[in-house]
PDB file of C-alpha atoms in Angstrom:
ATOM      1  CA  UNK A   1       0.019  -0.053   0.030  1.00  0.00           C
ATOM      2  CA  UNK A   2       1.422   3.400  -0.876  1.00  0.00           C
ATOM      3  CA  UNK A   3       1.705   6.184   1.325  1.00  0.00           C
ATOM      4  CA  UNK A   4       1.996   9.894   0.831  1.00  0.00           C
ATOM      5  CA  UNK A   5       3.394  12.168   3.326  1.00  0.00           C
ATOM      6  CA  UNK A   6       3.622  15.921   2.028  1.00  0.00           C
ATOM      7  CA  UNK A   7       5.489  18.914   3.589  1.00  0.00           C
ATOM      8  CA  UNK A   8       6.970  21.935   2.373  1.00  0.00           C
ATOM      9  CA  UNK A   9       3.709  24.432   2.117  1.00  0.00           C
ATOM     10  CA  UNK A  10       3.529  27.812   3.684  1.00  0.00           C
ATOM     11  CA  UNK A  11       2.893  31.532   3.245  1.00  0.00           C
ATOM     12  CA  UNK A  12       5.022  33.664   0.241  1.00  0.00           C
ATOM     13  CA  UNK A  13       4.486  36.683  -1.247  1.00  0.00           C
ATOM     14  CA  UNK A  14       3.422  37.000  -5.167  1.00  0.00           C
ATOM     15  CA  UNK A  15       6.384  36.569  -6.877  1.00  0.00           C
ATOM     16  CA  UNK A  16       8.290  34.027  -4.464  1.00  0.00           C
ATOM     17  CA  UNK A  17       9.024  30.701  -4.664  1.00  0.00           C
ATOM     18  CA  UNK A  18       8.473  27.865  -2.598  1.00  0.00           C
ATOM     19  CA  UNK A  19       9.316  23.836  -2.559  1.00  0.00           C
ATOM     20  CA  UNK A  20       6.871  21.083  -1.821  1.00  0.00           C
ATOM     21  CA  UNK A  21       7.977  17.591  -0.875  1.00  0.00           C
ATOM     22  CA  UNK A  22       6.016  14.254  -0.955  1.00  0.00           C
ATOM     23  CA  UNK A  23       7.603  11.316   0.941  1.00  0.00           C
ATOM     24  CA  UNK A  24       6.495   7.924  -0.586  1.00  0.00           C
ATOM     25  CA  UNK A  25       6.510   4.613   0.550  1.00  0.00           C
ATOM     26  CA  UNK A  26       4.985   1.469  -0.857  1.00  0.00           C
ATOM     27  CA  UNK A  27       5.172  -0.888  -3.887  1.00  0.00           C
ATOM     28  CA  UNK A  28       6.966   1.196  -6.737  1.00  0.00           C
ATOM     29  CA  UNK A  29       4.395  -0.359  -9.560  1.00  0.00           C
ATOM     30  CA  UNK A  30       2.025   1.559  -7.725  1.00  0.00           C
ATOM     31  CA  UNK A  31       4.033   4.866  -8.048  1.00  0.00           C
ATOM     32  CA  UNK A  32       4.505   4.976 -11.771  1.00  0.00           C
ATOM     33  CA  UNK A  33       2.459   8.069 -11.868  1.00  0.00           C
ATOM     34  CA  UNK A  34       3.077  10.498  -9.352  1.00  0.00           C
ATOM     35  CA  UNK A  35       1.565  14.193  -9.509  1.00  0.00           C
ATOM     36  CA  UNK A  36       0.452  17.106  -7.519  1.00  0.00           C
ATOM     37  CA  UNK A  37      -2.986  18.202  -7.549  1.00  0.00           C
ATOM     38  CA  UNK A  38      -4.553  21.557  -6.047  1.00  0.00           C
ATOM     39  CA  UNK A  39      -7.658  22.542  -4.480  1.00  0.00           C
ATOM     40  CA  UNK A  40      -8.997  26.104  -3.771  1.00  0.00           C
ATOM     41  CA  UNK A  41     -11.924  26.801  -1.600  1.00  0.00           C
ATOM     42  CA  UNK A  42     -15.164  25.897  -3.838  1.00  0.00           C
ATOM     43  CA  UNK A  43     -13.393  24.363  -6.485  1.00  0.00           C
ATOM     44  CA  UNK A  44     -12.429  21.268  -8.008  1.00  0.00           C
ATOM     45  CA  UNK A  45      -9.453  19.372  -7.363  1.00  0.00           C
ATOM     46  CA  UNK A  46      -6.770  19.835 -10.772  1.00  0.00           C
ATOM     47  CA  UNK A  47      -3.816  18.595 -11.359  1.00  0.00           C
ATOM     48  CA  UNK A  48      -0.522  20.972 -11.643  1.00  0.00           C
ATOM     49  CA  UNK A  49       1.948  18.673 -12.430  1.00  0.00           C
ATOM     50  CA  UNK A  50       2.579  14.857 -13.649  1.00  0.00           C
ATOM     51  CA  UNK A  51       5.753  12.676 -13.156  1.00  0.00           C
ATOM     52  CA  UNK A  52       5.998   9.532 -15.240  1.00  0.00           C
ATOM     53  CA  UNK A  53       8.217   6.662 -14.232  1.00  0.00           C
ATOM     54  CA  UNK A  54      10.512   6.874 -17.539  1.00  0.00           C
ATOM     55  CA  UNK A  55      11.056  10.596 -16.174  1.00  0.00           C
ATOM     56  CA  UNK A  56       8.512  12.217 -18.479  1.00  0.00           C
ATOM     57  CA  UNK A  57       6.559  15.264 -17.169  1.00  0.00           C
ATOM     58  CA  UNK A  58       3.132  17.212 -18.196  1.00  0.00           C
ATOM     59  CA  UNK A  59       2.315  20.542 -16.812  1.00  0.00           C
ATOM     60  CA  UNK A  60      -1.108  22.138 -17.491  1.00  0.00           C
ATOM     61  CA  UNK A  61      -0.542  25.833 -19.142  1.00  0.00           C
ATOM     62  CA  UNK A  62      -1.597  27.931 -15.962  1.00  0.00           C
ATOM     63  CA  UNK A  63       1.445  26.661 -14.456  1.00  0.00           C
ATOM     64  CA  UNK A  64       3.979  25.510 -17.340  1.00  0.00           C
ATOM     65  CA  UNK A  65       7.125  27.513 -17.064  1.00  0.00           C
ATOM     66  CA  UNK A  66       6.789  28.473 -13.609  1.00  0.00           C
ATOM     67  CA  UNK A  67       6.564  24.907 -11.779  1.00  0.00           C
ATOM     68  CA  UNK A  68       8.662  21.919 -11.942  1.00  0.00           C
ATOM     69  CA  UNK A  69       8.353  18.105 -10.698  1.00  0.00           C
ATOM     70  CA  UNK A  70      10.649  15.932  -9.893  1.00  0.00           C
ATOM     71  CA  UNK A  71      11.599  12.896  -8.356  1.00  0.00           C
ATOM     72  CA  UNK A  72      14.545  11.650  -6.183  1.00  0.00           C
ATOM     73  CA  UNK A  73      14.362   7.897  -6.228  1.00  0.00           C
ATOM     74  CA  UNK A  74      17.346   7.067  -3.656  1.00  0.00           C
ATOM     75  CA  UNK A  75      15.091   9.101  -1.533  1.00  0.00           C
ATOM     76  CA  UNK A  76      11.641   8.057  -2.771  1.00  0.00           C
ATOM     77  CA  UNK A  77      10.728  11.687  -2.660  1.00  0.00           C
ATOM     78  CA  UNK A  78       8.668  13.823  -5.010  1.00  0.00           C
ATOM     79  CA  UNK A  79       9.057  17.873  -5.484  1.00  0.00           C
ATOM     80  CA  UNK A  80       7.221  20.568  -6.746  1.00  0.00           C
ATOM     81  CA  UNK A  81       9.450  23.649  -6.955  1.00  0.00           C
ATOM     82  CA  UNK A  82       7.085  26.538  -7.693  1.00  0.00           C
ATOM     83  CA  UNK A  83       8.464  30.015  -8.665  1.00  0.00           C
ATOM     84  CA  UNK A  84       7.007  33.089  -9.553  1.00  0.00           C
ATOM     85  CA  UNK A  85       4.139  32.352  -7.573  1.00  0.00           C
ATOM     86  CA  UNK A  86       0.817  34.295  -8.125  1.00  0.00           C
ATOM     87  CA  UNK A  87      -2.575  34.648  -6.158  1.00  0.00           C
ATOM     88  CA  UNK A  88      -4.108  32.175  -7.689  1.00  0.00           C
ATOM     89  CA  UNK A  89      -1.745  29.336  -6.792  1.00  0.00           C
ATOM     90  CA  UNK A  90      -3.308  30.227  -3.252  1.00  0.00           C
ATOM     91  CA  UNK A  91      -4.481  26.343  -2.864  1.00  0.00           C
ATOM     92  CA  UNK A  92      -4.487  22.867  -0.543  1.00  0.00           C
ATOM     93  CA  UNK A  93      -1.811  21.116  -2.968  1.00  0.00           C
ATOM     94  CA  UNK A  94      -2.133  17.226  -2.810  1.00  0.00           C
ATOM     95  CA  UNK A  95       0.645  14.627  -3.595  1.00  0.00           C
ATOM     96  CA  UNK A  96      -0.855  11.753  -5.647  1.00  0.00           C
ATOM     97  CA  UNK A  97       0.144   8.113  -7.138  1.00  0.00           C
ATOM     98  CA  UNK A  98      -1.156   5.546  -9.264  1.00  0.00           C
ATOM     99  CA  UNK A  99      -0.407   3.273 -12.000  1.00  0.00           C
ATOM    100  CA  UNK A 100      -0.038   3.782 -15.818  1.00  0.00           C
ATOM    101  CA  UNK A 101      -2.457   3.843 -18.371  1.00  0.00           C
ATOM    102  CA  UNK A 102      -2.696   0.729 -20.850  1.00  0.00           C
ATOM    103  CA  UNK A 103      -1.105   3.103 -23.134  1.00  0.00           C
ATOM    104  CA  UNK A 104       1.419   3.577 -21.058  1.00  0.00           C
ATOM    105  CA  UNK A 105       0.894   7.358 -20.384  1.00  0.00           C
ATOM    106  CA  UNK A 106      -0.469   8.797 -16.920  1.00  0.00           C
ATOM    107  CA  UNK A 107      -3.835  10.420 -16.192  1.00  0.00           C
ATOM    108  CA  UNK A 108      -5.063  13.947 -15.220  1.00  0.00           C
ATOM    109  CA  UNK A 109      -7.584  13.072 -13.468  1.00  0.00           C
ATOM    110  CA  UNK A 110      -7.909  12.568  -9.619  1.00  0.00           C
ATOM    111  CA  UNK A 111     -10.294   9.189 -10.255  1.00  0.00           C
ATOM    112  CA  UNK A 112      -7.542   7.240 -11.807  1.00  0.00           C
ATOM    113  CA  UNK A 113      -5.222   8.128  -8.650  1.00  0.00           C
ATOM    114  CA  UNK A 114      -5.198   5.420  -5.751  1.00  0.00           C
ATOM    115  CA  UNK A 115      -3.167   6.932  -3.321  1.00  0.00           C
ATOM    116  CA  UNK A 116      -3.486  10.422  -1.875  1.00  0.00           C
ATOM    117  CA  UNK A 117      -1.543  12.493   0.731  1.00  0.00           C
ATOM    118  CA  UNK A 118      -3.091  14.802   3.459  1.00  0.00           C
ATOM    119  CA  UNK A 119      -2.152  18.150   1.720  1.00  0.00           C
ATOM    120  CA  UNK A 120      -0.103  20.842   2.404  1.00  0.00           C
ATOM    121  CA  UNK A 121      -1.612  24.523   2.594  1.00  0.00           C
ATOM    122  CA  UNK A 122       0.210  27.067  -0.195  1.00  0.00           C
ATOM    123  CA  UNK A 123      -1.239  30.956   0.514  1.00  0.00           C
ATOM    124  CA  UNK A 124       0.239  33.509  -2.076  1.00  0.00           C
ATOM    125  CA  UNK A 125      -0.205  37.340  -0.873  1.00  0.00           C
ATOM    126  CA  UNK A 126       0.239  40.260  -2.611  1.00  0.00           C
TER     127      UNK A 126
END
């Protein structure tokens, strides 16, 4: 069973940077896709970065060029480096793990991820 524990959230001014961490344990095959999602109050949980076991990464337009996802396999830790933070980046950030799709890709929807962390709050102020 995969267990995920996030850390690194906090408050930062707009334009600043923050790095989130997600310590993972459990079966490697269940962690072929690792992702960061975020959820603001009253909104749906949306993906912000995906890391695939072959090293591939994906980002939505809203964060591309500002966020970087990476994985340290030796430490079993997933990271999300967030730069040039905006007010609209304020949300609870969640780490998630899931299997690859039949075609070998990673999904961007929450229902395809079967392990979640407890979340870490990121607040961006002006």
